[in-house]
Amino acid sequence: MSSRRSRQSSVPRITDDQIIHLVSKLRQLLPEIRQRRSDKASASKVLQETCNYIKNLHREVDDLSERLSQLLATIDSDSPEAEIIRSLIM
């Protein structure tokens, strides 16, 4: 138990003001909350929306990568366009 306490005490603690500031930054980054222009969204709602937004971004990246791969399969592999697509996928 004492080793757990010593590890916890060596980790800098984040203050309430820092948490408020970070949640405020997230509010500004999230399109759905920003469009509503509402500062009344709770911190838990902002964190929930952040997680959903990141998941959606991952899905979009995966979808775009798949579409680029499909496009690459339909063009001449030695063409300049193919090289551009390969650079986007990697």
Backbone as JSON, one array per atom type, in Angstrom:
{
  "sequence": "MSSRRSRQSSVPRITDDQIIHLVSKLRQLLPEIRQRRSDKASASKVLQETCNYIKNLHREVDDLSERLSQLLATIDSDSPEAEIIRSLIM",
  "N": [[0.82, -1.18, 0.0], [1.98, 1.21, 0.7], [3.77, 1.67, -1.38], [2.06, 2.29, -3.46], [0.99, 4.71, -2.59], [3.31, 6.27, -2.64], [3.86, 6.36, -5.34], [1.6, 7.72, -6.28], [1.91, 10.19, -5.03], [4.09, 11.2, -6.34], [3.2, 11.83, -8.82], [2.18, 14.61, -10.61], [-0.57, 16.5, -9.56], [-3.65, 17.35, -11.11], [-5.32, 20.41, -11.25], [-8.58, 21.7, -10.31], [-9.15, 24.0, -11.77], [-7.52, 23.62, -14.0], [-8.75, 21.4, -15.15], [-11.25, 22.5, -15.78], [-10.42, 24.37, -17.66], [-9.37, 22.68, -19.68], [-11.68, 21.23, -20.43], [-13.16, 23.31, -21.44], [-11.6, 23.95, -23.67], [-12.0, 21.6, -25.15], [-14.75, 21.87, -25.66], [-14.68, 23.94, -27.52], [-13.51, 22.67, -29.66], [-15.24, 20.72, -30.53], [-17.5, 20.15, -33.02], [-20.33, 19.73, -32.85], [-21.11, 20.72, -30.32], [-20.07, 23.27, -30.48], [-21.59, 24.34, -32.57], [-24.06, 24.57, -31.4], [-23.53, 26.57, -29.74], [-23.41, 26.55, -26.98], [-22.49, 26.95, -23.72], [-23.3, 25.49, -21.7], [-23.14, 22.78, -21.62], [-22.43, 19.93, -19.78], [-19.41, 18.81, -18.15], [-19.14, 16.04, -18.28], [-20.79, 15.49, -20.48], [-19.39, 16.83, -22.48], [-17.02, 15.3, -22.5], [-18.09, 12.84, -23.27], [-19.11, 13.49, -25.81], [-16.69, 14.12, -27.02], [-15.38, 11.63, -27.09], [-17.17, 10.26, -28.81], [-16.86, 11.81, -31.12], [-14.16, 11.38, -31.76], [-14.24, 8.62, -32.25], [-15.89, 8.64, -34.52], [-14.25, 10.06, -36.29], [-12.17, 8.22, -36.58], [-13.58, 6.17, -37.9], [-14.2, 7.51, -40.28], [-11.62, 7.94, -41.33], [-10.81, 5.28, -41.71], [-12.73, 4.52, -43.62], [-12.14, 6.28, -45.75], [-9.53, 5.45, -46.3], [-10.01, 2.87, -47.21], [-11.53, 3.45, -49.5], [-9.6, 4.8, -51.0], [-7.79, 2.7, -51.37], [-9.34, 1.02, -52.95], [-9.64, 2.65, -55.19], [-6.99, 2.81, -56.0], [-6.6, 0.23, -56.86], [-7.85, 0.29, -59.29], [-6.42, 1.8, -61.08], [-3.52, 2.43, -63.17], [-0.66, 1.08, -61.81], [1.83, 2.25, -62.01], [1.46, 4.89, -62.48], [1.52, 8.51, -61.95], [-0.65, 9.31, -60.4], [-1.24, 7.01, -58.95], [0.98, 6.86, -57.31], [0.58, 9.12, -55.72], [-1.78, 8.37, -54.39], [-0.84, 6.1, -53.01], [0.94, 7.38, -51.28], [-0.84, 8.76, -49.68], [-2.2, 6.71, -48.4], [-0.26, 5.41, -46.88]],
  "CA": [[0.0, 0.0, 0.0], [2.82, 2.4, 0.77], [4.35, 1.93, -2.7], [1.01, 2.94, -4.23], [0.94, 6.1, -2.15], [4.5, 7.0, -3.07], [3.69, 6.61, -6.78], [0.59, 8.75, -6.45], [2.4, 11.49, -4.59], [5.09, 11.69, -7.28], [2.5, 12.27, -10.02], [1.6, 15.94, -10.38], [-2.04, 16.52, -9.56], [-4.27, 18.36, -11.95], [-6.23, 21.23, -10.44], [-9.93, 21.9, -10.85], [-9.07, 25.05, -12.8], [-6.95, 23.02, -15.2], [-9.79, 20.55, -15.73], [-12.24, 23.41, -16.38], [-9.79, 24.94, -18.86], [-9.3, 21.62, -20.7], [-13.04, 20.95, -20.9], [-13.51, 24.46, -22.26], [-10.9, 23.76, -24.95], [-12.7, 20.54, -25.87], [-16.0, 22.45, -26.14], [-14.38, 24.74, -28.71], [-13.08, 21.78, -30.74], [-16.31, 19.8, -30.93], [-18.44, 20.85, -33.9], [-21.72, 19.66, -32.4], [-21.3, 21.63, -29.18], [-19.76, 24.61, -30.97], [-22.72, 24.8, -33.39], [-25.14, 24.93, -30.48], [-23.05, 27.76, -29.0], [-23.85, 26.38, -25.6], [-21.48, 26.71, -22.7], [-23.98, 24.83, -20.59], [-22.93, 21.34, -21.66], [-21.65, 19.48, -18.62], [-18.1, 18.24, -18.45], [-19.33, 14.64, -18.7], [-21.35, 15.53, -21.83], [-18.28, 17.21, -23.36], [-16.14, 14.13, -22.63], [-18.85, 11.86, -24.04], [-19.11, 13.98, -27.19], [-15.31, 14.01, -27.51], [-15.17, 10.21, -27.42], [-17.95, 9.97, -30.01], [-16.25, 12.52, -32.24], [-12.92, 10.67, -32.1], [-14.64, 7.35, -32.88], [-16.37, 8.95, -35.87], [-13.08, 10.41, -37.1], [-11.5, 6.95, -36.9], [-14.38, 5.51, -38.93], [-14.01, 8.24, -41.53], [-10.27, 7.64, -41.83], [-10.84, 3.9, -42.22], [-13.54, 4.52, -44.84], [-11.37, 6.95, -46.8], [-8.4, 4.57, -46.66], [-10.58, 1.78, -48.0], [-11.89, 4.0, -50.8], [-8.34, 5.04, -51.72], [-7.26, 1.39, -51.77], [-10.16, 0.56, -54.09], [-9.27, 3.48, -56.33], [-5.64, 2.4, -56.4], [-6.71, -1.04, -57.57], [-8.45, 0.49, -60.61], [-5.58, 2.6, -61.97], [-2.19, 1.92, -63.49], [0.16, 1.16, -60.59], [3.03, 3.06, -62.25], [1.08, 6.27, -62.81], [1.73, 9.51, -60.89], [-1.82, 9.29, -59.52], [-1.09, 5.86, -58.06], [1.99, 7.23, -56.31], [-0.08, 10.06, -54.79], [-2.7, 7.59, -53.55], [-0.03, 5.3, -52.1], [1.48, 8.25, -50.23], [-1.94, 9.09, -48.76], [-2.57, 5.53, -47.62], [0.81, 5.04, -45.96]],
  "C": [[0.87, 1.25, 0.0], [3.46, 2.71, -0.58], [3.33, 2.61, -3.61], [0.92, 4.42, -3.87], [2.13, 6.89, -2.66], [4.43, 7.28, -4.58], [2.69, 7.73, -7.02], [1.12, 10.12, -6.06], [3.45, 12.05, -5.55], [4.46, 12.17, -8.59], [1.89, 13.64, -9.75], [0.08, 15.88, -10.48], [-2.55, 17.64, -10.44], [-5.29, 19.12, -11.11], [-7.6, 21.31, -11.09], [-9.93, 22.95, -11.95], [-8.5, 24.5, -14.1], [-7.98, 22.15, -15.92], [-10.83, 21.43, -16.43], [-11.69, 23.99, -17.68], [-9.74, 23.91, -19.99], [-10.67, 21.28, -21.27], [-13.51, 22.09, -21.8], [-12.84, 24.37, -23.64], [-11.59, 22.7, -25.79], [-14.02, 21.06, -26.44], [-15.79, 23.21, -27.45], [-14.03, 23.86, -29.91], [-14.2, 20.92, -31.29], [-17.36, 20.53, -31.76], [-19.88, 20.86, -33.38], [-22.01, 20.63, -31.25], [-21.07, 23.08, -29.63], [-20.92, 25.18, -31.78], [-23.89, 25.24, -32.52], [-24.82, 26.21, -29.72], [-23.52, 27.72, -27.54], [-22.67, 26.1, -24.69], [-22.06, 25.91, -21.54], [-23.82, 23.31, -20.61], [-22.03, 20.95, -20.49], [-20.33, 18.89, -19.07], [-18.25, 16.79, -18.92], [-19.89, 14.58, -20.11], [-20.24, 15.88, -22.83], [-17.34, 16.03, -23.57], [-16.8, 13.04, -23.46], [-18.83, 12.23, -25.53], [-17.71, 13.87, -27.81], [-15.01, 12.58, -27.92], [-15.92, 9.83, -28.69], [-17.33, 10.59, -31.25], [-14.98, 11.8, -32.69], [-13.24, 9.34, -32.77], [-15.1, 7.59, -34.31], [-15.21, 9.32, -36.8], [-12.31, 9.15, -37.5], [-12.25, 6.21, -38.0], [-14.2, 6.18, -40.29], [-12.64, 7.96, -42.15], [-10.23, 6.24, -42.42], [-11.59, 3.83, -43.55], [-12.76, 5.16, -46.0], [-10.17, 6.11, -47.24], [-8.88, 3.43, -47.54], [-10.93, 2.28, -49.41], [-10.64, 4.29, -51.63], [-7.72, 3.73, -52.2], [-8.02, 0.85, -52.97], [-9.82, 1.35, -55.35], [-7.91, 3.08, -56.88], [-5.69, 1.12, -57.21], [-7.24, -0.86, -59.0], [-7.57, 1.29, -61.56], [-4.22, 1.95, -62.17], [-1.27, 2.14, -62.3], [1.42, 1.99, -60.77], [2.72, 4.53, -62.52], [1.39, 7.22, -61.65], [0.57, 9.54, -59.89], [-1.72, 8.16, -58.5], [-0.09, 6.17, -56.96], [1.4, 8.18, -55.27], [-0.99, 9.28, -53.85], [-1.93, 6.74, -52.57], [0.51, 6.16, -50.96], [0.4, 8.65, -49.22], [-2.31, 7.92, -47.86], [-1.53, 5.21, -46.56], [0.91, 6.03, -44.88]]
}
